[in-house]
Short mmCIF file of C-alpha atoms and ligand atoms in Angstrom, two decimals:
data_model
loop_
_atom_site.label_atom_id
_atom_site.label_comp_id
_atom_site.label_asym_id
_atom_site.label_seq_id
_atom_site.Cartn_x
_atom_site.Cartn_y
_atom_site.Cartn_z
CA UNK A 1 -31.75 2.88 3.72
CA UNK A 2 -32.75 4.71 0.47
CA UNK A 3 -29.93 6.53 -0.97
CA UNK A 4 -31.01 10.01 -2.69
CA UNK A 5 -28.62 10.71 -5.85
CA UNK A 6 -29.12 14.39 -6.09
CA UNK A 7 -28.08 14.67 -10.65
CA UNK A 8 -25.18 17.30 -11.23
CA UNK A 9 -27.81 19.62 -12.26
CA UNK A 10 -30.06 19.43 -9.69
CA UNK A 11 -27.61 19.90 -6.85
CA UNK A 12 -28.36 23.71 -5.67
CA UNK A 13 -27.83 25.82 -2.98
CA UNK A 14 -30.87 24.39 -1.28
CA UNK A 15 -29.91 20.91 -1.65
CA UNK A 16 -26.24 21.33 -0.28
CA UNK A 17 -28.34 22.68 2.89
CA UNK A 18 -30.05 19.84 3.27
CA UNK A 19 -27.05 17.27 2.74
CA UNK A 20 -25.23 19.51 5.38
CA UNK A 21 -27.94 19.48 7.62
CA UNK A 22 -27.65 15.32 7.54
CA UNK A 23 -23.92 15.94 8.14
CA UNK A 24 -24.92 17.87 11.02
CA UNK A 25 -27.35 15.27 12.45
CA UNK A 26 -24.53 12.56 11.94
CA UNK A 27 -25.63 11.10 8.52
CA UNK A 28 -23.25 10.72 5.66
CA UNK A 29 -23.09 12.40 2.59
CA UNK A 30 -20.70 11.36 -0.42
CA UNK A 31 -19.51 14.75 -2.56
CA UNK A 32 -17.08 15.37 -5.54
CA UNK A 33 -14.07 16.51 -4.65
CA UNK A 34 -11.04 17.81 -7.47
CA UNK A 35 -9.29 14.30 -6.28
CA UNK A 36 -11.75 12.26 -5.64
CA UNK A 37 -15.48 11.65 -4.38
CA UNK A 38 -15.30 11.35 -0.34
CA UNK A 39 -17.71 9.77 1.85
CA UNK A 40 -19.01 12.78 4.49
CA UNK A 41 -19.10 12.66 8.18
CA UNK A 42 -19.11 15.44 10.83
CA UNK A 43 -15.84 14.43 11.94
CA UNK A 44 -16.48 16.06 15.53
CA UNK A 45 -18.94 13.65 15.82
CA UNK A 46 -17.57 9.94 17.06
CA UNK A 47 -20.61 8.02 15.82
CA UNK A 48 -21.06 9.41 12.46
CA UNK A 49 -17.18 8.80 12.28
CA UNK A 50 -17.70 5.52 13.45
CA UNK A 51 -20.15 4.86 10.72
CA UNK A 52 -17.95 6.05 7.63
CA UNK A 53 -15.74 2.77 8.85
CA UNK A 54 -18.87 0.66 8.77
CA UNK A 55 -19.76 1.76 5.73
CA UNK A 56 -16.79 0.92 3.43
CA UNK A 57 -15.52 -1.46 5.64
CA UNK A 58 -12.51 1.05 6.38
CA UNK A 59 -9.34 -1.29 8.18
CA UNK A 60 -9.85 0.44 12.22
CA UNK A 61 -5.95 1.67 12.09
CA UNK A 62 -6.85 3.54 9.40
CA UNK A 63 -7.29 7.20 10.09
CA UNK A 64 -9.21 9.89 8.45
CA UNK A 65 -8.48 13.50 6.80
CA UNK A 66 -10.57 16.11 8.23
CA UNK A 67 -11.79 18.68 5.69
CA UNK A 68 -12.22 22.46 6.00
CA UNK A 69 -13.46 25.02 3.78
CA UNK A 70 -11.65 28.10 5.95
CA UNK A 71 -8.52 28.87 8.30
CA UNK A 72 -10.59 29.14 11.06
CA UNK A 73 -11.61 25.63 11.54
CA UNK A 74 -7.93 24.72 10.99
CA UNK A 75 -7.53 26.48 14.58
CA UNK A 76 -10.13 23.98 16.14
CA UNK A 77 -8.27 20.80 15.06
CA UNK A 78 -4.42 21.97 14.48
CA UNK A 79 -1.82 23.02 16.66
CA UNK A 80 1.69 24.21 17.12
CA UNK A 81 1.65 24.98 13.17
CA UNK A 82 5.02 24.72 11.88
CA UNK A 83 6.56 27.29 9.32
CA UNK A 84 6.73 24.74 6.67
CA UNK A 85 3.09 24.12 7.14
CA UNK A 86 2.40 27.48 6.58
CA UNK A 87 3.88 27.98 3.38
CA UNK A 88 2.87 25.27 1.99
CA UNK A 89 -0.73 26.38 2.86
CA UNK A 90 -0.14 29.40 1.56
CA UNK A 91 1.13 28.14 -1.73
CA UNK A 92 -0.93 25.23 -1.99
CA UNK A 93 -4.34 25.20 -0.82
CA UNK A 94 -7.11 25.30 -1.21
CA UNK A 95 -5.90 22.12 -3.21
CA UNK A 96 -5.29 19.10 -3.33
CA UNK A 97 -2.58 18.98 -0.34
CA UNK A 98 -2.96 16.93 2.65
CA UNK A 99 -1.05 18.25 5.83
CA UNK A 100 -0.44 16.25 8.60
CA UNK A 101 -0.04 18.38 11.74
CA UNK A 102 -0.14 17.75 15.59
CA UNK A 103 -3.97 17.74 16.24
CA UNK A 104 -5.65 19.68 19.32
CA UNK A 105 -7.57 17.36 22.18
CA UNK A 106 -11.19 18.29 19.75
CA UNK A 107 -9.92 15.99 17.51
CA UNK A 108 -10.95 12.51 18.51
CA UNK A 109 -9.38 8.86 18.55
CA UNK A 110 -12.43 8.55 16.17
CA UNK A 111 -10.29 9.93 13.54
CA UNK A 112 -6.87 9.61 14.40
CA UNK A 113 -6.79 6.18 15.24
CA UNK A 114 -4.33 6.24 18.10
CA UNK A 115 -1.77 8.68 16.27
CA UNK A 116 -1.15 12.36 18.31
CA UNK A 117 -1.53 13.83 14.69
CA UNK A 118 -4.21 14.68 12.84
CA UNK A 119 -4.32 15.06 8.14
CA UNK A 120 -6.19 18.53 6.71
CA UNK A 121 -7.20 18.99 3.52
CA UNK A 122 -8.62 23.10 2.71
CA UNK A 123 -10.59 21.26 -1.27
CA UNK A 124 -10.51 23.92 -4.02
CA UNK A 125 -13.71 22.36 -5.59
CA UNK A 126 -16.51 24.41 -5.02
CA UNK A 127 -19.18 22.05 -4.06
CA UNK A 128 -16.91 20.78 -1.47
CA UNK A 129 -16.23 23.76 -0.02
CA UNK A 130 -19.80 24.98 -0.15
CA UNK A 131 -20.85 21.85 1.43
CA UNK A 132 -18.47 21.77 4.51
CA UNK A 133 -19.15 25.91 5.05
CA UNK A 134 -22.74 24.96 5.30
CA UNK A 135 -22.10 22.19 7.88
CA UNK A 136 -20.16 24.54 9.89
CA UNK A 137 -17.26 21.59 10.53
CA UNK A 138 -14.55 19.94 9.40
CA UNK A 139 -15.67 16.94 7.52
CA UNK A 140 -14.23 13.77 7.54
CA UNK A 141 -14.41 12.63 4.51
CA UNK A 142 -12.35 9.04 3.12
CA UNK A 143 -12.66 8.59 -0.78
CA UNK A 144 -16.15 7.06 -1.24
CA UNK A 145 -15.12 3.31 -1.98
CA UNK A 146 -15.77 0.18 -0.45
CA UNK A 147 -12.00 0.15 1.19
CA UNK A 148 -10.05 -2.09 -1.34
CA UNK A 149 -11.98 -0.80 -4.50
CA UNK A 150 -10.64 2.01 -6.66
CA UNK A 151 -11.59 4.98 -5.42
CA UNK A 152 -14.64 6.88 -7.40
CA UNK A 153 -13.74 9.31 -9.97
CA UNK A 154 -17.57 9.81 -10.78
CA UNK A 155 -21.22 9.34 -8.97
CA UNK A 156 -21.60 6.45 -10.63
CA UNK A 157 -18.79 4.78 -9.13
CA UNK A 158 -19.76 5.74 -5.61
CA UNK A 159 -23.59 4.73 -6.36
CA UNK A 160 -22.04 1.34 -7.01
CA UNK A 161 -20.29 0.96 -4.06
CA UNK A 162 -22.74 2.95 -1.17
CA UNK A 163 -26.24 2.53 -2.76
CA UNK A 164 -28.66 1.79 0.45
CA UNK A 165 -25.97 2.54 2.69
CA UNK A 166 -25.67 6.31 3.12
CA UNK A 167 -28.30 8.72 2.92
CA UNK A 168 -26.95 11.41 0.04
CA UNK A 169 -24.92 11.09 -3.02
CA UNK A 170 -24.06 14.21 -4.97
CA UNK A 171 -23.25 14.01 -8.64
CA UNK A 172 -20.32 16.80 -9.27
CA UNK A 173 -19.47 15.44 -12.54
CA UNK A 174 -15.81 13.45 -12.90
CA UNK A 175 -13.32 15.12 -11.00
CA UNK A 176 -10.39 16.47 -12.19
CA UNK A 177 -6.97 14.96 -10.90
CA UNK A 178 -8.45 11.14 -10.23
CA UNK A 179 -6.16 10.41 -7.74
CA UNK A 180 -6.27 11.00 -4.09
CA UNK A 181 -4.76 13.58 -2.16
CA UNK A 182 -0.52 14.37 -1.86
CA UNK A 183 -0.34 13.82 2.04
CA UNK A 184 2.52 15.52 3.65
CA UNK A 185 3.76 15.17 7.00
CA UNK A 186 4.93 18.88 8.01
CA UNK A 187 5.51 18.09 11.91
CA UNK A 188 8.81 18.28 11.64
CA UNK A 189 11.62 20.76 10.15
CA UNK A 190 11.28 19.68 6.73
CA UNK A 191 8.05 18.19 4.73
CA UNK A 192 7.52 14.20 4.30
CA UNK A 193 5.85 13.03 1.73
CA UNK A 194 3.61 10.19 2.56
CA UNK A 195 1.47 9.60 -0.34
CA UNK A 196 2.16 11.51 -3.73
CA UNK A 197 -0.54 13.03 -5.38
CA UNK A 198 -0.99 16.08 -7.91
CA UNK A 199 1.12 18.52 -6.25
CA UNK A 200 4.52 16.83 -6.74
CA UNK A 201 7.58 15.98 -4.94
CA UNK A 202 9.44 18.95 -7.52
CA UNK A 203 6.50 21.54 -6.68
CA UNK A 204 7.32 21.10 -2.79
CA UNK A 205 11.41 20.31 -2.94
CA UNK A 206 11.15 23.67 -5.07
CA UNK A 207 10.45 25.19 -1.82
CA UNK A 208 11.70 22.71 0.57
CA UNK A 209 15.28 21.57 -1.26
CA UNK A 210 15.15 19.09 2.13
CA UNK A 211 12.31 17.37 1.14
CA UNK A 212 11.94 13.68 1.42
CA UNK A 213 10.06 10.65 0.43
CA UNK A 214 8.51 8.51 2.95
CA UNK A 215 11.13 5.18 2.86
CA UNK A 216 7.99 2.78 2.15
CA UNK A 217 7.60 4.84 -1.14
CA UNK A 218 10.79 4.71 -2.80
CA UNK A 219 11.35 1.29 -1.07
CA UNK A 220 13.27 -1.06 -3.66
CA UNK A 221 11.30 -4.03 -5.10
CA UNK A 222 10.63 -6.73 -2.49
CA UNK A 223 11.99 -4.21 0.37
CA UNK A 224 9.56 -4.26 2.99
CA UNK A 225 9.99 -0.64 4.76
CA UNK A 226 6.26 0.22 6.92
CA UNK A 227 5.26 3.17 5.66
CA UNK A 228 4.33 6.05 7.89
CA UNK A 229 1.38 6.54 6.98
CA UNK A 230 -1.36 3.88 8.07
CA UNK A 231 -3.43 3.75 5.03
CA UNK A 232 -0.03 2.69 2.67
CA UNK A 233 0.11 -0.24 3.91
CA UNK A 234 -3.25 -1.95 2.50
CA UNK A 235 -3.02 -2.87 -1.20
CA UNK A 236 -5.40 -0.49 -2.20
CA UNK A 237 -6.54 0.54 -5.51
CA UNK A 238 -7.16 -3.13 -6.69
CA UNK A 239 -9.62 -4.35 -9.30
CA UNK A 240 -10.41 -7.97 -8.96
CA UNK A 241 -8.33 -8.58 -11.94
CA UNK A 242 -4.77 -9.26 -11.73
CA UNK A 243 -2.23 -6.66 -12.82
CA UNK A 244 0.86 -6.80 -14.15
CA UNK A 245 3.18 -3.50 -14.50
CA UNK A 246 5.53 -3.97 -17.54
CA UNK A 247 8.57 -2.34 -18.05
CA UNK A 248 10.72 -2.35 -21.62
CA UNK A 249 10.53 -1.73 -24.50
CA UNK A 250 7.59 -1.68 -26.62
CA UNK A 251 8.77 -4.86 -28.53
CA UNK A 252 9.59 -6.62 -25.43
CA UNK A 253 5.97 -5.60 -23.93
CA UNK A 254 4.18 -6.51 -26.97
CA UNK A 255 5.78 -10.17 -27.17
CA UNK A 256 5.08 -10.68 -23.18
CA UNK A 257 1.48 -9.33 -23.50
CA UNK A 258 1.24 -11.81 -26.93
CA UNK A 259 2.68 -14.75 -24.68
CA UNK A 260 0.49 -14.22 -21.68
CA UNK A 261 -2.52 -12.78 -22.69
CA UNK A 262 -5.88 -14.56 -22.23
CA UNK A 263 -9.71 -14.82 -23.33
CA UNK A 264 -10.45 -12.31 -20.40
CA UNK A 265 -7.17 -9.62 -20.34
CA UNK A 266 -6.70 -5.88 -21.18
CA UNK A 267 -4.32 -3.69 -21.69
CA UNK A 268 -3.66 -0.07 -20.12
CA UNK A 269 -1.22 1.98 -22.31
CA UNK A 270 0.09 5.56 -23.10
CA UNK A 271 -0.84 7.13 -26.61
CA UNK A 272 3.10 6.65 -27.48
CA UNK A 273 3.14 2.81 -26.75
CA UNK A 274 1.15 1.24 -29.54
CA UNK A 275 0.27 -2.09 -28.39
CA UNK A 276 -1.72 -4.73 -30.27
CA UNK A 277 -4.21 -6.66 -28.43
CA UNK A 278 -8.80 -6.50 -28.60
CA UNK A 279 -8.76 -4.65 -25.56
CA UNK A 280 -7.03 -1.69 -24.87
CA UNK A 281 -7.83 1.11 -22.02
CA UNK A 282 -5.48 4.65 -22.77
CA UNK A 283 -4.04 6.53 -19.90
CA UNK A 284 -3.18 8.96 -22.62
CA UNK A 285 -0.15 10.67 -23.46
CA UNK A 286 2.84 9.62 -21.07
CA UNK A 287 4.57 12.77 -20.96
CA UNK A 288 1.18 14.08 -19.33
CA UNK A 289 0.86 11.66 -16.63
CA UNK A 290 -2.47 13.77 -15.27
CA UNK A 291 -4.32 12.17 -18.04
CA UNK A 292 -3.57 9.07 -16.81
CA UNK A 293 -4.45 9.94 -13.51
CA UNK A 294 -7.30 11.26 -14.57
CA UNK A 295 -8.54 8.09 -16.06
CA UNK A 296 -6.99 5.38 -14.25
CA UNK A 297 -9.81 4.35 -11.69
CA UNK A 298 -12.34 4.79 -14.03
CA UNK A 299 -10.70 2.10 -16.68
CA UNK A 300 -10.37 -0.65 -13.31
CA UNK A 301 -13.59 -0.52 -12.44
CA UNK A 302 -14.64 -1.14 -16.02
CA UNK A 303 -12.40 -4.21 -15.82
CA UNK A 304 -14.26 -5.37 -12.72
CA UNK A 305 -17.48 -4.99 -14.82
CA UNK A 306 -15.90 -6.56 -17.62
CA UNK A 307 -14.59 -9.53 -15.54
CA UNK A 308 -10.90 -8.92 -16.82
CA UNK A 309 -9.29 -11.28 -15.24
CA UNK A 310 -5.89 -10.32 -16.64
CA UNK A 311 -4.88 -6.45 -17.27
CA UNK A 312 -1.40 -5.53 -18.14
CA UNK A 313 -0.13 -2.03 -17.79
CA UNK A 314 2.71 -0.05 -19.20
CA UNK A 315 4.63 1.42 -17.09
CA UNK A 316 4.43 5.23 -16.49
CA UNK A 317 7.04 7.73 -16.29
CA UNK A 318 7.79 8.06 -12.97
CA UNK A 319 8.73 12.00 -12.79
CA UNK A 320 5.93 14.91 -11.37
CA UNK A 321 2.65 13.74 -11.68
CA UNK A 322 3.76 10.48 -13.12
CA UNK A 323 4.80 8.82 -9.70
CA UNK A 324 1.49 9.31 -8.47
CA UNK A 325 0.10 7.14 -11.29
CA UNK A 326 2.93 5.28 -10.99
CA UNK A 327 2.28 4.76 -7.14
CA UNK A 328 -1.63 3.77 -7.52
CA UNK A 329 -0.67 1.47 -10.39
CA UNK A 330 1.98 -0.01 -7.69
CA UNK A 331 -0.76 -0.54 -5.18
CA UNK A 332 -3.06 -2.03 -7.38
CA UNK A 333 -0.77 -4.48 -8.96
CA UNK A 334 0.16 -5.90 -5.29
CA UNK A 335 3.71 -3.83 -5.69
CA UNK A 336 5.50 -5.82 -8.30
CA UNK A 337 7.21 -4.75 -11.84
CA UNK A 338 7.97 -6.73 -14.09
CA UNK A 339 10.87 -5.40 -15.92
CA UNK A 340 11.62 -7.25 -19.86
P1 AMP B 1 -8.25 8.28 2.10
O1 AMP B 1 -9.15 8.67 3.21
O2 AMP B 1 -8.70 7.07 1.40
O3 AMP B 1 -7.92 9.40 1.17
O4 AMP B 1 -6.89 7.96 2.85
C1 AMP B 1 -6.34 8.90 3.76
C2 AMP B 1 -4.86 8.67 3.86
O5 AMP B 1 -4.30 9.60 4.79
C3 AMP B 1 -4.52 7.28 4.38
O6 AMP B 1 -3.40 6.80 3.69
C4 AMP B 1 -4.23 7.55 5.84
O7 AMP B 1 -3.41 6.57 6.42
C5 AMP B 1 -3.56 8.92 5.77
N1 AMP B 1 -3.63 9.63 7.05
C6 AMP B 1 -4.72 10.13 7.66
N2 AMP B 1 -4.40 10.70 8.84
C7 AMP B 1 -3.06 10.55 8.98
C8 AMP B 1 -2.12 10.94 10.00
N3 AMP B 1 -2.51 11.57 11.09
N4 AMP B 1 -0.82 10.61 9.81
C9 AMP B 1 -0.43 9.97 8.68
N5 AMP B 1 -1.26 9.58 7.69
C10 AMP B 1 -2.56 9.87 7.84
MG1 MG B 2 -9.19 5.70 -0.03
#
């Protein structure tokens, strides 16, 4: 299949009609999101569905979000809306919030993968939500990786991955936050946070002092609790380089990283943690861990370019923002810390 990359500047009102039209007609169509880029299906449609797991060889227990662009397509595929839902949709979206809700029979197995629930996400980034208004349904849309990869920050990163697989990529520039979606389960009386993301743990116990964490996510090292939410479970994230999350002081890091380092290792630090070594990727300042965010996937695939073998990263600051970063880095590095 040819894929047509449509340049940031040449993506116009005419062109989202036609990518929505392949929606429509079952194709897929990757699109910038403020998280991240997300591979587009017509998620009413079981086939096109179907093919978004082909296509980045997506684990089948896996399931999707569905995306909206208005409150009246939340009525197709939601039900029995809790008052915590709706206050946090009021607050938060459009955004980058994930709810997870009880979904209505419209909603197929397709997406839901044998769960009674289905995830919404209402994007605030325009393209997005010009793109699923056009297509007149939700969209399912998984970030645009191959599963396993770090999910694409930038068209260039979804080219790399889906080139001859899907029909459309659209080039929105880098996206903002860099890291996926905070998914929250709001079925019950209280919100459960199942993946963090940009809107933080503080910004919903603010309104929700009951809020909790998901077990799997605050799990002590070498706990094993399942997590509640499917996708968790895969170590995601991962360049093919082997990571190694170091905790300490900046002494202690430097004389580990001198120690272990090789002919094909890199290092991923905060402006405020000076390391020495030939290759050094910055999340930037650690007391503003959306910079990090913001960068993270971008520096791992370089590695994978590179053919870093080696990477070792300092650990973030886990509070706000930072336990998203915190959480990806996790993920990527197989779950272990090494603490000096
Ligand atoms: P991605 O599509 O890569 O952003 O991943 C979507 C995330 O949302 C995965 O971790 C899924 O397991 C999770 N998810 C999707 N639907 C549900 C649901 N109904 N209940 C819990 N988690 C879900
Ligand atoms: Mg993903």
């Amino acid at each position: 299949m040819k894929t047509i990359f449509v340049k940031k500047a040449d993506v116009t009102d005419e062109i989202i009609r036609q990518a929505a039209e392949t929606i429509k007609n079952g194709g897929l169509v990757a699109f910038p999101t403020e998280t991240v880029y997300g591979l587009g299906a017509n998620g009413l449609d079981d086939d096109a569905v179907n093919s978004v797991y082909l296509a980045k060889g997506r684990p089948a227990d896996n399931p999707l979000i569905l995306h909206i662009s208005n409150l009246e397509m939340l009525k197709l595929i939601a039900k029995d809306i809790s008052p915590v839902a709706k206050v946090l949709m009021n607050v938060f979206w459009p955004g980058p919030l994930t709810l997870v809700l009880k979904k209505t029979e419209l909603v197929s197995d397709s997406i839901s993968r044998g769960l009674d629930t289905v995830a919404v996400r209402f994007p605030a980034h325009e393209l997005a939500q010009k793109l699923i208004t056009a297509a007149d349904t939700p969209i399912a849309a998984p970030s645009a990786n191959i599963s396993g990869r770090p999910s694409p920050t930038e068209a260039l990163h979804v080219l790399e991955d889906m080139d001859g697989k899907i029909p459309w990529i659209l080039d929105g520039g880098s996206c903002d936050i860099g890291v996926e979606s905070t998914v929250v389960d709001v079925t019950g009386d209280y919100p459960i946070i199942l993946r963090p993301g940009k809107i933080t743990f503080e910004d919903i116990s603010d309104l929700f002092p009951d809020t909790q964490y998901d077990q799997h996510l605050v799990a002590e090292q070498g706990e094993i609790v399942a997590p509640r939410s499917p996708g968790m479970k895969y170590k995601h994230y991962a360049p093919k380089g082997e990571i190694q999350i170091l905790s300490g002081e900046l002494l202690d890091i430097q004389q580990y990283i001198d120690k272990h380092l090789t002919e094909k290792s890199a290092v991923l630090t905060f402006t405020q943690y000076k390391i020495k070594h030939k290759n050094i990727y910055s999340l930037g300042n650690i007391n503003r861990p959306e910079e990090g965010c913001a960068k993270l996937f971008s520096h791992l695939r370089t590695f994978d370019t590179l053919g870093i073998e080696k990477i070792f990263a300092v650990m973030p600051d886990k509070r706000g923002v930072g336990f998203a970063l915190y959480n990806r880095l996790l993920k990527a590095a197989g779950g272990k810390v090494i603490n000096l």
